[in-house]
Amino acid sequence: YSSAASDVYKRQALDQWLDGLPPKVRQAFLLRRLDGLKHAEIAEAMGVSIATVERYMKQALVHLYLSPQASHG
């Protein structure tokens, strides 16, 4: 068991999980988590309202929670 193998597995699981998201939800999630943008910045970048970004983030988190790949404890 190696850390590199674990990282590859985690990356594959993340990629698979992201593939299950609608494109705009995935984009908002990645802008938040990878780029560290705030909701207002994401809204401006995507040309949507802050409320829409918040809805996208909630949708992504619900998808993650319900995902069979996610460990819940």
mmCIF file of N, CA, C and O in Angstrom:
data_model
loop_
_atom_site.group_PDB
_atom_site.id
_atom_site.type_symbol
_atom_site.label_atom_id
_atom_site.label_comp_id
_atom_site.label_asym_id
_atom_site.label_seq_id
_atom_site.Cartn_x
_atom_site.Cartn_y
_atom_site.Cartn_z
ATOM 1 N N TYR A 1 0.854 -1.191 0.000
ATOM 2 C CA TYR A 1 0.000 0.000 0.000
ATOM 3 C C TYR A 1 0.882 1.230 0.000
ATOM 4 O O TYR A 1 1.726 1.393 0.863
ATOM 5 N N SER A 2 0.705 2.084 -0.966
ATOM 6 C CA SER A 2 1.530 3.283 -1.027
ATOM 7 C C SER A 2 0.667 4.526 -1.068
ATOM 8 O O SER A 2 -0.491 4.488 -1.473
ATOM 9 N N SER A 3 1.269 5.619 -0.655
ATOM 10 C CA SER A 3 0.560 6.897 -0.674
ATOM 11 C C SER A 3 0.227 7.298 -2.104
ATOM 12 O O SER A 3 -0.834 7.837 -2.365
ATOM 13 N N ALA A 4 1.133 7.034 -3.039
ATOM 14 C CA ALA A 4 0.887 7.381 -4.436
ATOM 15 C C ALA A 4 -0.314 6.618 -4.986
ATOM 16 O O ALA A 4 -1.150 7.182 -5.689
ATOM 17 N N ALA A 5 -0.418 5.345 -4.657
ATOM 18 C CA ALA A 5 -1.557 4.543 -5.109
ATOM 19 C C ALA A 5 -2.846 5.075 -4.497
ATOM 20 O O ALA A 5 -3.881 5.139 -5.170
ATOM 21 N N SER A 6 -2.784 5.466 -3.250
ATOM 22 C CA SER A 6 -3.945 6.033 -2.585
ATOM 23 C C SER A 6 -4.366 7.336 -3.253
ATOM 24 O O SER A 6 -5.554 7.588 -3.463
ATOM 25 N N ASP A 7 -3.398 8.172 -3.609
ATOM 26 C CA ASP A 7 -3.691 9.437 -4.284
ATOM 27 C C ASP A 7 -4.332 9.200 -5.644
ATOM 28 O O ASP A 7 -5.265 9.905 -6.032
ATOM 29 N N VAL A 8 -3.836 8.201 -6.373
ATOM 30 C CA VAL A 8 -4.405 7.868 -7.683
ATOM 31 C C VAL A 8 -5.852 7.408 -7.513
ATOM 32 O O VAL A 8 -6.740 7.830 -8.252
ATOM 33 N N TYR A 9 -6.085 6.558 -6.526
ATOM 34 C CA TYR A 9 -7.447 6.076 -6.273
ATOM 35 C C TYR A 9 -8.375 7.238 -5.935
ATOM 36 O O TYR A 9 -9.484 7.323 -6.449
ATOM 37 N N LYS A 10 -7.917 8.134 -5.054
ATOM 38 C CA LYS A 10 -8.736 9.289 -4.673
ATOM 39 C C LYS A 10 -9.034 10.164 -5.886
ATOM 40 O O LYS A 10 -10.142 10.654 -6.043
ATOM 41 N N ARG A 11 -8.030 10.359 -6.747
ATOM 42 C CA ARG A 11 -8.221 11.197 -7.939
ATOM 43 C C ARG A 11 -9.232 10.544 -8.887
ATOM 44 O O ARG A 11 -10.087 11.223 -9.457
ATOM 45 N N GLN A 12 -9.131 9.234 -9.060
ATOM 46 C CA GLN A 12 -10.076 8.524 -9.931
ATOM 47 C C GLN A 12 -11.488 8.603 -9.371
ATOM 48 O O GLN A 12 -12.444 8.802 -10.118
ATOM 49 N N ALA A 13 -11.625 8.468 -8.056
ATOM 50 C CA ALA A 13 -12.939 8.561 -7.424
ATOM 51 C C ALA A 13 -13.503 9.967 -7.598
ATOM 52 O O ALA A 13 -14.690 10.137 -7.901
ATOM 53 N N LEU A 14 -12.655 10.990 -7.439
ATOM 54 C CA LEU A 14 -13.097 12.376 -7.621
ATOM 55 C C LEU A 14 -13.525 12.610 -9.063
ATOM 56 O O LEU A 14 -14.581 13.198 -9.316
ATOM 57 N N ASP A 15 -12.720 12.150 -10.006
ATOM 58 C CA ASP A 15 -13.067 12.319 -11.422
ATOM 59 C C ASP A 15 -14.393 11.640 -11.746
ATOM 60 O O ASP A 15 -15.225 12.195 -12.464
ATOM 61 N N GLN A 16 -14.597 10.446 -11.214
ATOM 62 C CA GLN A 16 -15.836 9.720 -11.461
ATOM 63 C C GLN A 16 -17.015 10.466 -10.848
ATOM 64 O O GLN A 16 -18.075 10.593 -11.450
ATOM 65 N N TRP A 17 -16.813 10.985 -9.635
ATOM 66 C CA TRP A 17 -17.870 11.739 -8.975
ATOM 67 C C TRP A 17 -18.193 13.003 -9.767
ATOM 68 O O TRP A 17 -19.351 13.318 -9.992
ATOM 69 N N LEU A 18 -17.156 13.726 -10.218
ATOM 70 C CA LEU A 18 -17.364 14.959 -10.979
ATOM 71 C C LEU A 18 -18.094 14.691 -12.289
ATOM 72 O O LEU A 18 -18.901 15.511 -12.739
ATOM 73 N N ASP A 19 -17.825 13.555 -12.901
ATOM 74 C CA ASP A 19 -18.499 13.199 -14.159
ATOM 75 C C ASP A 19 -20.004 13.078 -13.973
ATOM 76 O O ASP A 19 -20.755 13.229 -14.926
ATOM 77 N N GLY A 20 -20.444 12.819 -12.756
ATOM 78 C CA GLY A 20 -21.869 12.678 -12.493
ATOM 79 C C GLY A 20 -22.596 14.000 -12.282
ATOM 80 O O GLY A 20 -23.814 14.017 -12.151
ATOM 81 N N LEU A 21 -21.854 15.098 -12.256
ATOM 82 C CA LEU A 21 -22.458 16.411 -12.044
ATOM 83 C C LEU A 21 -22.801 17.087 -13.359
ATOM 84 O O LEU A 21 -22.068 16.940 -14.343
ATOM 85 N N PRO A 22 -23.874 17.877 -13.373
ATOM 86 C CA PRO A 22 -24.131 18.705 -14.552
ATOM 87 C C PRO A 22 -22.950 19.660 -14.764
ATOM 88 O O PRO A 22 -22.304 20.079 -13.791
ATOM 89 N N PRO A 23 -22.660 20.033 -16.009
ATOM 90 C CA PRO A 23 -21.468 20.851 -16.302
ATOM 91 C C PRO A 23 -21.359 22.145 -15.495
ATOM 92 O O PRO A 23 -20.283 22.462 -14.987
ATOM 93 N N LYS A 24 -22.440 22.886 -15.345
ATOM 94 C CA LYS A 24 -22.359 24.157 -14.613
ATOM 95 C C LYS A 24 -22.141 23.933 -13.124
ATOM 96 O O LYS A 24 -21.436 24.704 -12.472
ATOM 97 N N VAL A 25 -22.721 22.884 -12.591
ATOM 98 C CA VAL A 25 -22.515 22.548 -11.176
ATOM 99 C C VAL A 25 -21.054 22.162 -10.964
ATOM 100 O O VAL A 25 -20.403 22.611 -10.010
ATOM 101 N N ARG A 26 -20.523 21.353 -11.866
ATOM 102 C CA ARG A 26 -19.115 20.935 -11.788
ATOM 103 C C ARG A 26 -18.194 22.160 -11.872
ATOM 104 O O ARG A 26 -17.244 22.295 -11.097
ATOM 105 N N GLN A 27 -18.495 23.075 -12.800
ATOM 106 C CA GLN A 27 -17.676 24.272 -12.961
ATOM 107 C C GLN A 27 -17.677 25.112 -11.678
ATOM 108 O O GLN A 27 -16.622 25.530 -11.203
ATOM 109 N N ALA A 28 -18.851 25.339 -11.105
ATOM 110 C CA ALA A 28 -18.947 26.127 -9.879
ATOM 111 C C ALA A 28 -18.187 25.450 -8.741
ATOM 112 O O ALA A 28 -17.453 26.105 -7.993
ATOM 113 N N PHE A 29 -18.350 24.150 -8.616
ATOM 114 C CA PHE A 29 -17.669 23.405 -7.558
ATOM 115 C C PHE A 29 -16.151 23.522 -7.695
ATOM 116 O O PHE A 29 -15.442 23.771 -6.719
ATOM 117 N N LEU A 30 -15.647 23.359 -8.913
ATOM 118 C CA LEU A 30 -14.201 23.425 -9.129
ATOM 119 C C LEU A 30 -13.665 24.834 -8.913
ATOM 120 O O LEU A 30 -12.566 25.004 -8.367
ATOM 121 N N LEU A 31 -14.414 25.846 -9.338
ATOM 122 C CA LEU A 31 -13.982 27.227 -9.102
ATOM 123 C C LEU A 31 -13.876 27.503 -7.598
ATOM 124 O O LEU A 31 -12.980 28.204 -7.143
ATOM 125 N N ARG A 32 -14.790 26.938 -6.831
ATOM 126 C CA ARG A 32 -14.769 27.134 -5.373
ATOM 127 C C ARG A 32 -13.649 26.335 -4.728
ATOM 128 O O ARG A 32 -12.851 26.857 -3.957
ATOM 129 N N ARG A 33 -13.591 25.044 -5.028
ATOM 130 C CA ARG A 33 -12.668 24.154 -4.320
ATOM 131 C C ARG A 33 -11.232 24.229 -4.827
ATOM 132 O O ARG A 33 -10.299 24.138 -4.036
ATOM 133 N N LEU A 34 -11.043 24.367 -6.128
ATOM 134 C CA LEU A 34 -9.677 24.387 -6.665
ATOM 135 C C LEU A 34 -9.112 25.795 -6.748
ATOM 136 O O LEU A 34 -7.939 26.019 -6.473
ATOM 137 N N ASP A 35 -9.943 26.756 -7.167
ATOM 138 C CA ASP A 35 -9.465 28.122 -7.343
ATOM 139 C C ASP A 35 -9.706 28.989 -6.116
ATOM 140 O O ASP A 35 -9.180 30.095 -6.028
ATOM 141 N N GLY A 36 -10.537 28.508 -5.183
ATOM 142 C CA GLY A 36 -10.775 29.242 -3.952
ATOM 143 C C GLY A 36 -11.616 30.500 -4.117
ATOM 144 O O GLY A 36 -11.557 31.395 -3.277
ATOM 145 N N LEU A 37 -12.385 30.567 -5.201
ATOM 146 C CA LEU A 37 -13.208 31.748 -5.427
ATOM 147 C C LEU A 37 -14.395 31.782 -4.470
ATOM 148 O O LEU A 37 -14.904 30.742 -4.057
ATOM 149 N N LYS A 38 -14.828 32.986 -4.148
ATOM 150 C CA LYS A 38 -16.026 33.171 -3.339
ATOM 151 C C LYS A 38 -17.244 33.061 -4.238
ATOM 152 O O LYS A 38 -17.146 33.179 -5.463
ATOM 153 N N HIS A 39 -18.401 32.863 -3.633
ATOM 154 C CA HIS A 39 -19.633 32.698 -4.415
ATOM 155 C C HIS A 39 -19.876 33.878 -5.347
ATOM 156 O O HIS A 39 -20.269 33.687 -6.497
ATOM 157 N N ALA A 40 -19.626 35.096 -4.882
ATOM 158 C CA ALA A 40 -19.830 36.281 -5.718
ATOM 159 C C ALA A 40 -18.882 36.272 -6.919
ATOM 160 O O ALA A 40 -19.277 36.645 -8.031
ATOM 161 N N GLU A 41 -17.644 35.827 -6.707
ATOM 162 C CA GLU A 41 -16.674 35.760 -7.794
ATOM 163 C C GLU A 41 -17.061 34.686 -8.811
ATOM 164 O O GLU A 41 -16.913 34.877 -10.020
ATOM 165 N N ILE A 42 -17.549 33.567 -8.321
ATOM 166 C CA ILE A 42 -18.007 32.490 -9.204
ATOM 167 C C ILE A 42 -19.200 32.972 -10.022
ATOM 168 O O ILE A 42 -19.263 32.744 -11.233
ATOM 169 N N ALA A 43 -20.130 33.654 -9.360
ATOM 170 C CA ALA A 43 -21.317 34.175 -10.058
ATOM 171 C C ALA A 43 -20.903 35.105 -11.194
ATOM 172 O O ALA A 43 -21.417 34.996 -12.315
ATOM 173 N N GLU A 44 -19.959 35.987 -10.914
ATOM 174 C CA GLU A 44 -19.496 36.911 -11.945
ATOM 175 C C GLU A 44 -18.811 36.163 -13.088
ATOM 176 O O GLU A 44 -19.065 36.426 -14.261
ATOM 177 N N ALA A 45 -17.962 35.209 -12.751
ATOM 178 C CA ALA A 45 -17.222 34.455 -13.772
ATOM 179 C C ALA A 45 -18.161 33.637 -14.665
ATOM 180 O O ALA A 45 -17.914 33.486 -15.864
ATOM 181 N N MET A 46 -19.228 33.114 -14.070
ATOM 182 C CA MET A 46 -20.149 32.251 -14.813
ATOM 183 C C MET A 46 -21.323 33.018 -15.413
ATOM 184 O O MET A 46 -22.102 32.444 -16.180
ATOM 185 N N GLY A 47 -21.488 34.281 -15.020
ATOM 186 C CA GLY A 47 -22.594 35.074 -15.532
ATOM 187 C C GLY A 47 -23.943 34.656 -14.966
ATOM 188 O O GLY A 47 -24.957 34.687 -15.674
ATOM 189 N N VAL A 48 -23.940 34.252 -13.705
ATOM 190 C CA VAL A 48 -25.181 33.839 -13.028
ATOM 191 C C VAL A 48 -25.284 34.595 -11.706
ATOM 192 O O VAL A 48 -24.346 35.276 -11.293
ATOM 193 N N SER A 49 -26.414 34.436 -11.027
ATOM 194 C CA SER A 49 -26.601 35.100 -9.735
ATOM 195 C C SER A 49 -25.889 34.321 -8.627
ATOM 196 O O SER A 49 -25.577 33.137 -8.774
ATOM 197 N N ILE A 50 -25.673 35.010 -7.513
ATOM 198 C CA ILE A 50 -25.084 34.352 -6.343
ATOM 199 C C ILE A 50 -26.004 33.231 -5.863
ATOM 200 O O ILE A 50 -25.538 32.158 -5.479
ATOM 201 N N ALA A 51 -27.311 33.466 -5.918
ATOM 202 C CA ALA A 51 -28.269 32.428 -5.505
ATOM 203 C C ALA A 51 -28.116 31.175 -6.367
ATOM 204 O O ALA A 51 -28.216 30.049 -5.868
ATOM 205 N N THR A 52 -27.850 31.362 -7.653
ATOM 206 C CA THR A 52 -27.647 30.218 -8.547
ATOM 207 C C THR A 52 -26.383 29.462 -8.156
ATOM 208 O O THR A 52 -26.371 28.234 -8.111
ATOM 209 N N VAL A 53 -25.317 30.191 -7.853
ATOM 210 C CA VAL A 53 -24.076 29.553 -7.413
ATOM 211 C C VAL A 53 -24.327 28.761 -6.130
ATOM 212 O O VAL A 53 -23.884 27.618 -6.004
ATOM 213 N N GLU A 54 -25.062 29.347 -5.194
ATOM 214 C CA GLU A 54 -25.365 28.644 -3.954
ATOM 215 C C GLU A 54 -26.174 27.385 -4.218
ATOM 216 O O GLU A 54 -25.946 26.346 -3.587
ATOM 217 N N ARG A 55 -27.089 27.451 -5.167
ATOM 218 C CA ARG A 55 -27.877 26.265 -5.536
ATOM 219 C C ARG A 55 -26.964 25.200 -6.163
ATOM 220 O O ARG A 55 -27.089 24.011 -5.863
ATOM 221 N N TYR A 56 -26.044 25.629 -7.027
ATOM 222 C CA TYR A 56 -25.096 24.685 -7.627
ATOM 223 C C TYR A 56 -24.252 24.002 -6.554
ATOM 224 O O TYR A 56 -24.021 22.792 -6.607
ATOM 225 N N MET A 57 -23.772 24.777 -5.584
ATOM 226 C CA MET A 57 -22.925 24.202 -4.534
ATOM 227 C C MET A 57 -23.715 23.204 -3.690
ATOM 228 O O MET A 57 -23.211 22.134 -3.359
ATOM 229 N N LYS A 58 -24.951 23.552 -3.377
ATOM 230 C CA LYS A 58 -25.786 22.628 -2.608
ATOM 231 C C LYS A 58 -26.012 21.343 -3.404
ATOM 232 O O LYS A 58 -25.933 20.237 -2.862
ATOM 233 N N GLN A 59 -26.271 21.487 -4.703
ATOM 234 C CA GLN A 59 -26.491 20.320 -5.558
ATOM 235 C C GLN A 59 -25.234 19.438 -5.575
ATOM 236 O O GLN A 59 -25.330 18.209 -5.501
ATOM 237 N N ALA A 60 -24.066 20.052 -5.660
ATOM 238 C CA ALA A 60 -22.818 19.286 -5.666
ATOM 239 C C ALA A 60 -22.627 18.540 -4.347
ATOM 240 O O ALA A 60 -22.250 17.359 -4.342
ATOM 241 N N LEU A 61 -22.904 19.213 -3.239
ATOM 242 C CA LEU A 61 -22.715 18.573 -1.934
ATOM 243 C C LEU A 61 -23.717 17.445 -1.703
ATOM 244 O O LEU A 61 -23.362 16.399 -1.154
ATOM 245 N N VAL A 62 -24.944 17.629 -2.146
ATOM 246 C CA VAL A 62 -25.939 16.557 -2.036
ATOM 247 C C VAL A 62 -25.498 15.365 -2.890
ATOM 248 O O VAL A 62 -25.573 14.219 -2.462
ATOM 249 N N HIS A 63 -25.012 15.648 -4.094
ATOM 250 C CA HIS A 63 -24.527 14.589 -4.986
ATOM 251 C C HIS A 63 -23.373 13.831 -4.317
ATOM 252 O O HIS A 63 -23.328 12.600 -4.364
ATOM 253 N N LEU A 64 -22.462 14.570 -3.682
ATOM 254 C CA LEU A 64 -21.341 13.934 -2.996
ATOM 255 C C LEU A 64 -21.846 13.053 -1.852
ATOM 256 O O LEU A 64 -21.420 11.914 -1.698
ATOM 257 N N TYR A 65 -22.777 13.583 -1.071
ATOM 258 C CA TYR A 65 -23.292 12.836 0.071
ATOM 259 C C TYR A 65 -23.985 11.543 -0.363
ATOM 260 O O TYR A 65 -23.862 10.516 0.285
ATOM 261 N N LEU A 66 -24.707 11.611 -1.480
ATOM 262 C CA LEU A 66 -25.472 10.447 -1.951
ATOM 263 C C LEU A 66 -24.632 9.506 -2.826
ATOM 264 O O LEU A 66 -25.083 8.431 -3.182
ATOM 265 N N SER A 67 -23.419 9.919 -3.155
ATOM 266 C CA SER A 67 -22.555 9.139 -4.034
ATOM 267 C C SER A 67 -22.126 7.836 -3.373
ATOM 268 O O SER A 67 -21.703 7.835 -2.217
ATOM 269 N N PRO A 68 -22.198 6.722 -4.097
ATOM 270 C CA PRO A 68 -21.738 5.452 -3.509
ATOM 271 C C PRO A 68 -20.246 5.438 -3.229
ATOM 272 O O PRO A 68 -19.772 4.679 -2.398
ATOM 273 N N GLN A 69 -19.467 6.303 -3.904
ATOM 274 C CA GLN A 69 -18.025 6.351 -3.675
ATOM 275 C C GLN A 69 -17.680 7.066 -2.371
ATOM 276 O O GLN A 69 -16.596 6.910 -1.846
ATOM 277 N N ALA A 70 -18.598 7.892 -1.874
ATOM 278 C CA ALA A 70 -18.310 8.671 -0.671
ATOM 279 C C ALA A 70 -18.362 7.773 0.553
ATOM 280 O O ALA A 70 -19.228 6.920 0.676
ATOM 281 N N SER A 71 -17.429 8.005 1.442
ATOM 282 C CA SER A 71 -17.478 7.264 2.704
ATOM 283 C C SER A 71 -18.178 8.165 3.721
ATOM 284 O O SER A 71 -17.823 9.312 3.884
ATOM 285 N N HIS A 72 -19.162 7.614 4.383
ATOM 286 C CA HIS A 72 -19.962 8.412 5.312
ATOM 287 C C HIS A 72 -19.643 8.066 6.755
ATOM 288 O O HIS A 72 -20.514 8.002 7.585
ATOM 289 N N GLY A 73 -18.401 7.854 7.060
ATOM 290 C CA GLY A 73 -18.094 7.592 8.464
ATOM 291 C C GLY A 73 -17.068 6.610 8.563
ATOM 292 O O GLY A 73 -16.464 5.870 8.913
#
